[in-house]
mmCIF file of C-alpha atoms in Angstrom:
data_model
loop_
_atom_site.group_PDB
_atom_site.id
_atom_site.type_symbol
_atom_site.label_atom_id
_atom_site.label_comp_id
_atom_site.label_asym_id
_atom_site.label_seq_id
_atom_site.Cartn_x
_atom_site.Cartn_y
_atom_site.Cartn_z
ATOM 1 C CA ALA A 1 19.972 2.597 -15.100
ATOM 2 C CA GLN A 2 17.507 4.575 -16.395
ATOM 3 C CA ILE A 3 14.630 2.089 -15.476
ATOM 4 C CA ILE A 4 16.583 2.367 -11.786
ATOM 5 C CA PHE A 5 16.572 6.418 -11.783
ATOM 6 C CA LYS A 6 13.210 6.824 -13.082
ATOM 7 C CA LYS A 7 11.892 4.164 -10.168
ATOM 8 C CA LYS A 8 13.803 7.253 -8.190
ATOM 9 C CA GLN A 9 12.229 9.365 -9.724
ATOM 10 C CA TRP A 10 8.994 8.202 -8.989
ATOM 11 C CA GLY A 11 9.223 8.028 -5.554
ATOM 12 C CA TYR A 12 9.693 12.076 -5.285
ATOM 13 C CA LEU A 13 6.836 12.127 -7.017
ATOM 14 C CA LYS A 14 4.875 10.359 -4.897
ATOM 15 C CA ALA A 15 6.834 11.816 -1.463
ATOM 16 C CA VAL A 16 5.447 15.535 -3.048
ATOM 17 C CA GLY A 17 2.054 14.743 -3.829
ATOM 18 C CA ALA A 18 2.472 14.427 -7.569
ATOM 19 C CA HIS A 19 0.517 11.426 -7.819
ATOM 20 C CA ASN A 20 -2.221 12.603 -6.487
ATOM 21 C CA TYR A 21 -3.402 14.626 -9.691
ATOM 22 C CA LEU A 22 -3.618 11.878 -12.341
ATOM 23 C CA GLY A 23 -6.162 12.468 -14.619
ATOM 24 C CA LEU A 24 -6.786 15.538 -13.842
ATOM 25 C CA ILE A 25 -6.848 17.611 -16.583
ATOM 26 C CA ILE A 26 -4.893 21.115 -15.341
ATOM 27 C CA LYS A 27 -4.827 23.855 -18.944
ATOM 28 C CA GLY A 28 -6.493 21.125 -21.631
ATOM 29 C CA ILE A 29 -3.219 18.917 -21.073
ATOM 30 C CA LEU A 30 -4.499 15.166 -19.043
ATOM 31 C CA ILE A 31 -2.229 14.357 -16.123
ATOM 32 C CA THR A 32 -0.804 11.042 -16.214
ATOM 33 C CA PRO A 33 2.462 9.201 -15.149
ATOM 34 C CA SER A 34 4.442 9.504 -17.829
ATOM 35 C CA GLY A 35 4.043 13.088 -17.870
ATOM 36 C CA LEU A 36 4.998 14.010 -14.693
ATOM 37 C CA LEU A 37 8.553 11.627 -15.050
ATOM 38 C CA ALA A 38 9.167 13.616 -18.394
ATOM 39 C CA GLY A 39 8.259 16.794 -16.372
ATOM 40 C CA ALA A 40 10.296 15.587 -13.083
ATOM 41 C CA HIS A 41 13.508 15.012 -15.466
ATOM 42 C CA LEU A 42 12.687 18.430 -16.097
ATOM 43 C CA LYS A 43 13.081 20.363 -13.641
ATOM 44 C CA GLY A 44 12.401 18.034 -10.558
ATOM 45 C CA ALA A 45 9.237 16.534 -8.372
ATOM 46 C CA GLY A 46 9.303 19.513 -6.695
ATOM 47 C CA SER A 47 8.406 21.619 -9.801
ATOM 48 C CA VAL A 48 6.360 18.875 -11.236
ATOM 49 C CA TYR A 49 4.364 19.727 -8.047
ATOM 50 C CA GLU A 50 4.232 23.927 -7.631
ATOM 51 C CA TYR A 51 2.491 23.424 -10.775
ATOM 52 C CA LEU A 52 -0.126 20.933 -10.257
ATOM 53 C CA LYS A 53 -0.743 22.755 -7.157
ATOM 54 C CA SER A 54 -1.197 26.731 -9.404
ATOM 55 C CA ARG A 55 -3.263 24.485 -11.843
ATOM 56 C CA GLY A 56 0.114 25.498 -14.129
ATOM 57 C CA GLU A 57 0.393 28.925 -13.028
ATOM 58 C CA LYS A 58 3.188 28.260 -11.520
ATOM 59 C CA ASN A 59 5.173 26.898 -14.911
ATOM 60 C CA SER A 60 9.249 26.695 -14.631
ATOM 61 C CA SER A 61 11.604 26.823 -17.568
ATOM 62 C CA ASP A 62 14.662 25.355 -17.619
ATOM 63 C CA ALA A 63 18.043 27.117 -18.778
ATOM 64 C CA PHE A 64 16.844 26.768 -22.967
ATOM 65 C CA GLY A 65 13.008 27.981 -21.921
ATOM 66 C CA THR A 66 12.210 24.115 -22.019
ATOM 67 C CA SER A 67 8.669 24.558 -19.633
ATOM 68 C CA VAL A 68 7.725 21.881 -16.447
ATOM 69 C CA GLU A 69 3.867 21.798 -18.318
ATOM 70 C CA SER A 70 5.764 21.464 -22.148
ATOM 71 C CA TYR A 71 6.924 18.136 -20.344
ATOM 72 C CA ILE A 72 3.859 16.545 -19.079
ATOM 73 C CA LYS A 73 2.270 17.843 -22.726
ATOM 74 C CA GLN A 74 4.399 15.707 -25.109
ATOM 75 C CA PHE A 75 5.606 12.891 -23.491
ATOM 76 C CA SER A 76 1.777 12.389 -21.860
ATOM 77 C CA GLY A 77 0.405 8.728 -22.068
ATOM 78 C CA TYR A 78 3.907 6.412 -22.467
ATOM 79 C CA ASP A 79 3.415 3.161 -20.888
ATOM 80 C CA VAL A 80 5.686 3.485 -17.607
ATOM 81 C CA THR A 81 3.666 0.943 -15.973
ATOM 82 C CA GLU A 82 7.247 -1.244 -14.993
ATOM 83 C CA ILE A 83 8.753 1.951 -13.281
ATOM 84 C CA ILE A 84 5.824 2.916 -11.454
ATOM 85 C CA ASN A 85 4.179 -0.117 -9.580
#
């Protein structure tokens, strides 16, 4: 179920153009597919795209104060080829 959900999230990220930022470094953080998926898990594809587009200036948080940036950083570099291919 999680694989299916993450594939759907990847589709949302691609639809908003977040995948175009892969490989860039924003505020010292390498943008990777797994980081984008984690950020989308936290606040949705739209919030991830706003973070990327603003080069990290728009960094929304959830109700507990966890930011999109923290998830993009913490979960960067995991192998998610099964999800994004």
